[in-house]
Amino acid sequence: MEPARGLVLLVDDEEKILKVLGRALRDDGHEVVATTSAREAQRLLHERAFEVLVVDNRMPEKSGLDMIRDLVSTTPEAERPQVLMMTAHATIEGAIEAMKLGAFDYLQKPFEVEELLVAVRRALAQERLRTQHRYLLSERDEEFNHYGMVGRSRAIQDVIRRIELVAQSRSTVLITGETGTGKELAARAIHDRSAQRSMPLIKVNCAAIPETLLESELFGHVRGAFTGAASNKRGKFALADGGTIFLDEIGTMTPALQAKLLRVLQEREFEPLGAERSVKVDLRVTAATNRNLPRMVSEGSFQEDLYYRLSVIPIEIPPLRERREDVPLLVEHFVRRHADRMGKRIERVEDAALELLAGYDWPGNVRELENTIERAVVLSPGPFIGPADISIVGVASAPAPGLPSLRLHQNVEWAERETVKRALERTGGVKKQAAELLGISQRALSYYLSKYHVD
Ligand SMILES: Nc1ncnc2c1ncn2[C@@H]1O[C@H](COP(=O)(O)OP(=O)(O)OP(=O)(O)O)[C@@H](O)[C@H]1O
Ligand SMILES: [Mg+2]
């Protein structure tokens, strides 16, 4: 790792010390502002965003401790530098008090210059981690506010309400729904609205990890637990401690692992592979599946006890075709997201295009709709999206070859658009001849041309 170089404010009433320490810090690559006056230091702190403040405790104008007190009462935590206090043995209580106020560390005089350099580097590393963490949190909030769960249907409103209620508890949640309905989004929303939101949310995709690895992935292992276990490894359950673990595609878990998981849910503890002692955890479990777990229970492929333990709070997300009234809102939302991302101006999605979208069955649900919109935004010249810009690729339940879907309305429009396009191609773009080929008037042709944005 690149050694951290930062902006340091150095405060000590003794000119000589200031000189020596200042030079050492500069030699170590930092930008240093040094002052013998506590008041001057306070002014500087308002002026520039120092990353580390190194301050002596015993100073005539104002003690280092008082400076820290002022800083804490006037500046929000996020904007304060990391504080290192220098203190003589006689004023060690002051240093302890400073630590209680949130100072990063203290150095007891006399100390080696090298000790100061190490402490400043560590403080800087800490400051950078803090900044990064804050950035990630704010980014996540932004994502959630702007791109949260969209929908006005009764069904999705019920889901959102349930998410909000369950977020206030630490109960286990089972989220079910077809592929692409927003199960993962719901799991993230629960965590982001919970009191543990600043703790980790750890996702495990049970279907993506080979069965033989999943156990150590979840519970961790100690060195030598099996061939290839060269070191200790913390499992996802340990990493999620204090926060949330999200077990995605829980329906693919093998019976042996189901049994282990059941134990964790019951006892809130587990043993890493090869470990002698069990580890206690305090976390929320959320799980998701697109499989029919009750049926799997009756067929004997999913443990009944585990099913009940998981579905303390069940949340079922209905497929998009059962809440078509959400389509226009989702379309607007995805148009905005992808237009923003591309820096493209899209003013409106035409009614005819919306109708087309609302009429389709969306076997791939919201994800398929989003992909369709992304494609339209990318391929449309803008600023309007018309039916001609929409091409539905489809996932499951393929329609007859050559037809875009099984919706009559959609296929008719598709046929109209294709026929007009082909006639124009045939005549090299000469509209009069194309109209003749199509057996319609030129006026009718202009209507189709503008309806489908064919040039
Ligand atoms: N109500 C919604 N509002 C906005 N975006 C949504 C909504 N539901 C789903 N999405 C978006 O659709 C995409 C698919 O959602 P998500 O990955 O949560 O689905 P899933 O149910 O977990 O799918 P799978 O079963 O395939 O894992 C994501 O990009 C998600 O942000
Ligand atoms: Mg998912």
XYZ file of C-alpha atoms and ligand atoms in Angstrom:
487
model
C 0.000 0.000 0.000
C 1.102 3.518 -0.832
C 2.239 5.195 2.430
C -0.341 7.772 3.451
C 0.737 11.379 3.045
C -1.540 13.970 4.475
C -2.224 17.458 5.658
C -1.085 17.817 9.254
C -1.565 20.647 11.741
C 1.151 20.697 14.395
C 0.631 22.756 17.555
C 3.185 23.188 20.343
C 4.150 26.314 22.271
C 7.845 25.398 22.137
C 9.410 26.720 18.970
C 12.281 24.191 19.103
C 10.053 21.120 19.305
C 7.876 22.499 16.547
C 10.890 22.789 14.267
C 12.203 19.279 14.877
C 8.847 17.525 14.592
C 7.762 19.665 11.640
C 10.865 18.771 9.676
C 10.520 15.059 10.445
C 6.915 15.044 9.301
C 7.747 16.915 6.110
C 10.596 14.510 5.413
C 8.053 11.743 5.741
C 6.078 13.304 2.906
C 3.353 15.205 4.745
C 2.262 18.753 4.219
C 2.684 20.408 7.607
C 1.330 23.640 8.995
C 2.943 24.433 12.351
C 2.049 27.022 14.960
C 2.959 27.844 18.545
C -0.397 29.448 19.234
C -3.527 27.541 20.174
C -5.729 30.416 18.984
C -3.976 30.524 15.651
C -4.473 26.759 15.428
C -8.195 27.151 15.979
C -8.403 29.674 13.182
C -6.486 27.346 10.869
C -8.796 24.457 11.709
C -11.727 26.497 10.428
C -9.873 27.387 7.292
C -8.520 24.115 6.016
C -9.537 20.491 6.144
C -6.640 19.040 8.115
C -6.494 15.271 8.267
C -4.429 15.008 11.416
C -4.025 17.401 14.323
C -0.937 16.865 16.508
C -1.333 18.963 19.607
C 0.614 19.488 22.821
C -1.447 19.372 25.972
C 0.400 21.944 28.099
C 0.307 25.320 26.402
C -0.068 28.761 27.994
C -2.953 30.191 25.939
C -5.131 27.156 25.997
C -4.496 23.508 26.791
C -4.579 20.884 24.092
C -7.464 19.249 25.901
C -9.483 22.477 25.798
C -8.763 22.758 22.092
C -10.120 19.266 21.578
C -13.192 20.114 23.658
C -13.843 23.154 21.475
C -13.351 21.123 18.355
C -15.828 18.488 19.496
C -18.458 21.063 20.403
C -18.122 23.177 17.264
C -17.394 20.700 14.493
C -19.395 17.671 13.387
C -17.529 14.408 13.828
C -17.219 13.836 10.104
C -15.304 17.084 9.640
C -12.860 16.759 12.509
C -9.297 15.674 11.873
C -7.825 12.682 13.643
C -6.257 13.987 16.849
C -2.925 12.965 18.360
C -2.105 14.462 21.722
C 1.407 14.932 23.082
C 1.544 14.842 26.818
C 4.013 14.803 29.680
C 3.686 12.150 32.314
C 2.197 14.636 34.766
C -0.768 15.368 32.500
C -1.601 11.814 31.465
C -5.195 12.261 32.734
C -5.613 14.930 30.108
C -4.615 12.444 27.433
C -7.086 9.905 28.688
C -9.787 12.557 28.704
C -8.808 13.414 25.107
C -9.170 9.772 24.086
C -12.634 9.720 25.616
C -13.518 12.704 23.474
C -12.497 10.746 20.408
C -8.779 11.510 19.984
C -7.053 8.835 17.928
C -4.025 8.310 20.155
C -1.568 10.051 22.460
C 2.223 10.161 22.746
C 3.848 10.365 26.101
C 6.839 12.639 26.327
C 9.666 12.071 25.824
C 9.080 10.077 22.647
C 11.177 9.177 19.620
C 10.423 11.121 16.462
C 9.879 7.777 14.749
C 6.989 7.067 17.152
C 5.284 10.229 16.036
C 5.747 9.338 12.377
C 4.171 5.931 12.898
C 1.274 7.399 14.851
C 0.588 10.020 12.176
C 0.628 7.401 9.426
C -1.806 5.255 11.340
C -4.057 8.231 12.005
C -4.047 9.042 8.306
C -4.906 5.501 7.322
C -7.768 5.638 9.800
C -8.949 8.968 8.417
C -8.960 7.608 4.874
C -10.933 4.533 5.885
C -13.428 6.767 7.635
C -13.836 8.957 4.575
C -14.266 5.957 2.341
C -16.815 4.369 4.625
C -18.807 7.589 4.779
C -18.719 7.882 1.020
C -19.996 4.358 0.569
C -22.813 4.950 3.030
C -23.899 8.157 1.335
C -23.683 6.527 -2.059
C -25.904 3.753 -0.797
C -28.439 6.246 0.590
C -28.489 8.028 -2.702
C -29.030 4.793 -4.583
C -31.812 3.950 -2.207
C -33.565 7.299 -2.302
C -33.370 7.668 -6.010
C -33.585 4.075 -7.019
C -35.527 2.421 -4.248
C -38.587 0.283 -4.596
C -40.832 1.922 -7.093
C -44.494 1.090 -7.478
C -47.961 2.351 -6.665
C -49.903 -0.890 -6.905
C -51.597 -2.069 -3.775
C -49.395 -5.169 -3.894
C -46.066 -3.337 -3.929
C -47.271 -0.789 -1.367
C -48.052 -3.705 0.951
C -44.554 -5.054 0.379
C -42.983 -1.671 1.147
C -45.031 -1.280 4.306
C -43.992 -4.731 5.458
C -40.337 -3.921 4.749
C -40.577 -0.824 6.887
C -42.157 -2.700 9.770
C -39.804 -5.628 9.642
C -36.785 -3.301 9.437
C -37.549 -2.202 12.984
C -37.281 -5.758 14.257
C -34.460 -8.256 14.019
C -36.709 -11.096 12.933
C -35.786 -13.583 10.253
C -37.339 -12.775 6.889
C -38.076 -15.019 3.928
C -38.574 -13.217 0.629
C -40.216 -15.138 -2.172
C -41.130 -14.270 -5.729
C -40.395 -15.126 -9.342
C -37.089 -14.271 -10.922
C -36.408 -10.537 -11.251
C -39.264 -9.373 -9.025
C -36.979 -7.451 -6.660
C -36.186 -9.916 -3.882
C -32.619 -8.724 -3.448
C -33.729 -5.114 -3.576
C -36.189 -5.870 -0.763
C -33.488 -7.553 1.321
C -31.225 -4.535 0.926
C -34.061 -2.173 1.777
C -34.713 -4.040 5.023
C -31.087 -3.771 6.055
C -30.755 -0.144 4.991
C -33.736 0.868 7.062
C -32.761 -1.089 10.137
C -30.906 0.177 13.179
C -27.973 -1.974 12.029
C -27.625 -0.119 8.754
C -24.037 0.920 9.413
C -23.101 -2.687 10.169
C -22.364 -5.055 7.306
C -24.908 -6.643 5.005
C -23.301 -9.826 3.730
C -24.821 -11.591 0.760
C -24.264 -15.244 0.012
C -25.549 -16.660 -3.233
C -26.108 -20.263 -2.247
C -26.598 -21.322 -5.869
C -23.376 -19.792 -7.149
C -21.003 -21.469 -4.703
C -20.170 -25.153 -5.171
C -21.656 -27.288 -2.442
C -18.266 -28.387 -1.157
C -17.173 -24.805 -0.598
C -20.416 -23.378 0.698
C -20.014 -24.729 4.207
C -16.631 -23.114 4.761
C -17.847 -19.998 2.994
C -20.707 -19.707 5.476
C -19.056 -20.868 8.665
C -15.356 -20.431 8.006
C -12.614 -22.903 8.812
C -9.461 -23.220 10.838
C -6.090 -23.891 9.341
C -5.670 -27.512 8.344
C -9.394 -28.300 8.558
C -9.162 -29.884 5.126
C -6.632 -30.178 2.330
C -6.040 -26.710 1.003
C -7.101 -24.913 4.176
C -3.763 -23.151 4.527
C -4.961 -20.497 6.936
C -7.865 -19.608 9.155
C -10.799 -18.160 7.312
C -13.727 -16.273 8.766
C -17.055 -17.303 7.357
C -19.840 -15.021 6.155
C -21.775 -15.550 9.363
C -18.862 -14.174 11.369
C -18.410 -11.281 8.932
C -22.072 -10.350 9.187
C -22.011 -10.322 13.000
C -23.919 -7.288 14.245
C -25.544 -6.785 10.848
C -27.461 -8.896 8.362
C -26.698 -12.016 6.383
C -28.668 -12.404 3.151
C -28.920 -16.010 1.977
C -29.949 -15.776 -1.658
C -31.372 -18.785 -3.525
C -31.849 -20.646 -0.267
C -33.858 -23.333 -2.094
C -30.680 -24.761 -3.597
C -29.074 -25.634 -0.273
C -28.251 -29.291 0.352
C -29.923 -31.183 3.216
C -26.664 -31.362 5.180
C -26.199 -27.618 5.068
C -29.868 -27.053 5.781
C -29.356 -28.929 9.029
C -26.363 -26.780 9.967
C -28.222 -23.614 9.120
C -31.168 -24.699 11.217
C -28.826 -24.999 14.164
C -27.479 -21.489 13.672
C -31.003 -20.124 13.537
C -31.931 -21.964 16.720
C -28.817 -21.458 18.795
C -27.267 -18.366 17.231
C -23.915 -20.117 17.227
C -21.912 -22.355 14.921
C -18.582 -24.114 14.575
C -16.131 -23.195 11.857
C -14.871 -26.314 10.034
C -12.261 -28.045 12.125
C -12.748 -25.727 15.091
C -13.109 -27.005 18.611
C -15.184 -24.164 19.883
C -18.327 -22.623 18.622
C -18.727 -18.980 17.740
C -21.653 -16.870 18.882
C -23.242 -14.402 16.504
C -25.856 -11.720 16.816
C -27.304 -10.955 13.421
C -30.433 -10.867 11.319
C -30.994 -13.554 8.736
C -32.813 -12.780 5.511
C -33.273 -15.388 2.822
C -34.747 -15.375 -0.660
C -35.874 -17.937 -3.176
C -37.877 -18.200 -6.358
C -38.689 -21.822 -5.568
C -41.835 -23.111 -3.977
C -40.496 -24.067 -0.551
C -43.745 -25.507 0.846
C -43.844 -27.865 -2.101
C -40.175 -28.766 -1.563
C -41.039 -29.477 2.074
C -43.826 -31.832 1.084
C -41.539 -33.527 -1.428
C -38.914 -33.935 1.256
C -36.172 -31.819 -0.342
C -36.401 -28.945 2.136
C -36.439 -29.344 5.901
C -39.751 -28.432 7.394
C -38.259 -27.003 10.607
C -35.908 -24.820 8.626
C -38.760 -23.548 6.517
C -40.653 -22.433 9.610
C -37.555 -20.882 11.159
C -36.915 -18.892 8.003
C -40.423 -17.728 7.306
C -41.012 -15.959 10.597
C -41.854 -12.921 8.475
C -42.677 -13.945 4.912
C -42.637 -11.350 2.173
C -44.004 -12.352 -1.170
C -43.324 -10.115 -4.140
C -45.961 -10.593 -6.810
C -44.961 -10.913 -10.462
C -45.082 -7.773 -12.567
C -47.932 -9.040 -14.760
C -50.166 -9.013 -11.682
C -49.404 -5.339 -11.026
C -49.314 -3.791 -14.451
C -50.194 -0.391 -13.010
C -46.579 -0.237 -11.800
C -45.206 -0.411 -15.326
C -45.413 3.320 -16.191
C -43.689 4.339 -12.936
C -40.988 1.723 -13.368
C -40.482 2.809 -16.971
C -40.035 6.421 -15.923
C -37.668 5.371 -13.167
C -35.489 3.241 -15.452
C -35.519 5.807 -18.249
C -34.211 8.376 -15.813
C -31.594 6.015 -14.415
C -30.206 4.963 -17.772
C -30.525 8.334 -19.465
C -28.607 9.896 -16.544
C -25.966 7.233 -16.739
C -25.497 7.799 -20.439
C -25.869 11.562 -20.263
C -28.683 11.335 -22.803
C -31.762 13.525 -22.859
C -35.012 11.577 -22.986
C -38.055 13.791 -22.502
C -40.898 11.405 -22.764
C -41.989 7.871 -23.413
C -44.933 7.965 -25.813
C -48.281 6.532 -24.823
C -48.149 3.950 -27.580
C -44.836 2.687 -26.223
C -46.182 2.587 -22.674
C -49.190 0.633 -23.853
C -46.941 -1.858 -25.519
C -44.909 -2.241 -22.346
C -47.925 -2.512 -20.077
C -49.452 -5.187 -22.289
C -46.542 -7.586 -22.165
C -46.375 -10.424 -19.642
C -42.796 -9.901 -18.441
C -41.781 -13.444 -17.551
C -38.446 -11.958 -16.411
C -40.344 -9.366 -14.343
C -38.784 -6.042 -13.323
C -35.308 -7.077 -14.428
C -36.557 -7.842 -17.943
C -38.422 -4.527 -18.038
C -35.306 -2.696 -16.926
C -33.186 -4.379 -19.599
C -35.767 -3.505 -22.233
C -35.758 0.137 -21.156
C -31.989 0.292 -21.029
C -31.903 -1.012 -24.601
C -34.477 1.553 -25.705
C -32.565 4.419 -24.079
C -29.300 3.332 -25.649
C -30.698 2.756 -29.112
C -33.231 5.569 -29.382
C -31.984 8.761 -30.997
C -34.089 10.684 -28.419
C -35.583 12.807 -27.026
C -38.729 10.642 -27.314
C -39.101 6.915 -26.918
C -41.746 5.495 -29.206
C -42.973 1.968 -29.830
C -40.377 1.506 -32.536
C -37.641 1.946 -29.949
C -38.950 -0.886 -27.834
C -37.708 -4.332 -28.628
C -38.634 -7.070 -26.256
C -36.152 -9.875 -26.314
C -38.056 -12.068 -23.919
C -36.746 -14.759 -21.626
C -38.824 -17.806 -20.746
C -41.968 -19.018 -22.584
C -40.726 -18.101 -26.027
C -43.418 -16.866 -28.410
C -43.847 -18.320 -31.884
C -40.740 -17.808 -34.008
C -40.762 -14.455 -35.754
C -43.178 -12.852 -33.303
C -41.968 -10.666 -30.451
C -44.503 -11.876 -27.913
C -47.794 -13.601 -27.295
C -49.699 -10.337 -26.879
C -51.937 -9.693 -29.829
C -51.747 -5.921 -29.644
C -47.978 -5.965 -29.431
C -47.596 -8.349 -32.340
C -49.935 -6.295 -34.527
C -47.889 -3.179 -33.887
C -44.704 -5.061 -34.518
C -46.096 -6.348 -37.838
C -47.191 -2.839 -38.858
C -43.808 -1.380 -38.084
C -41.890 -4.139 -39.866
C -44.085 -3.988 -42.963
C -43.705 -0.231 -43.267
C -39.939 -0.468 -42.771
C -39.549 -3.180 -45.386
C -41.648 -1.341 -47.947
C -39.453 1.714 -47.486
C -36.314 -0.352 -47.825
C -37.660 -1.876 -51.007
C -38.332 1.550 -52.559
C -35.099 3.078 -51.345
C -37.008 5.455 -49.078
C -39.352 6.821 -51.742
C -42.583 7.279 -49.798
C -44.973 7.511 -52.706
C -43.929 4.117 -54.037
C -43.844 2.604 -50.571
C -47.429 3.671 -49.962
C -48.411 2.017 -53.216
C -46.628 -1.192 -52.271
C -48.380 -1.174 -48.917
C -51.716 -0.493 -50.519
C -52.383 2.564 -48.386
C -52.582 6.307 -48.990
C -49.549 8.549 -48.535
C -51.381 10.233 -45.667
C -51.815 6.888 -43.952
C -48.140 6.168 -44.497
C -47.102 9.438 -42.848
C -49.249 8.473 -39.899
C -47.426 5.164 -39.483
C -44.077 6.829 -40.020
C -44.632 9.247 -37.191
C -46.280 6.640 -34.981
C -43.248 4.388 -35.219
C -40.569 7.017 -35.747
C -39.466 5.427 -38.983
C -37.429 7.775 -41.122
N -40.000 -2.225 -7.311
C -38.849 -1.954 -7.927
N -38.496 -0.673 -8.150
C -37.345 -0.390 -8.776
N -36.483 -1.294 -9.217
C -36.777 -2.594 -9.027
C -37.969 -2.992 -8.368
N -37.996 -4.333 -8.322
C -36.875 -4.758 -8.921
N -36.117 -3.714 -9.345
C -34.864 -3.800 -10.080
O -34.928 -4.939 -10.919
C -33.704 -5.665 -10.922
C -33.914 -7.086 -10.406
O -34.209 -7.050 -9.032
P -33.581 -8.088 -8.001
O -32.204 -8.464 -8.377
O -33.813 -7.571 -6.636
O -34.542 -9.323 -8.292
P -34.547 -10.787 -7.686
O -35.945 -11.086 -7.300
O -33.514 -10.907 -6.630
O -34.154 -11.655 -8.962
P -33.586 -13.176 -9.038
O -34.698 -14.085 -8.600
O -33.290 -13.352 -10.485
O -32.413 -13.224 -8.169
C -32.748 -4.864 -10.085
O -32.007 -4.011 -10.912
C -33.666 -4.059 -9.187
O -33.054 -2.866 -8.789
Mg -31.798 -12.155 -6.651
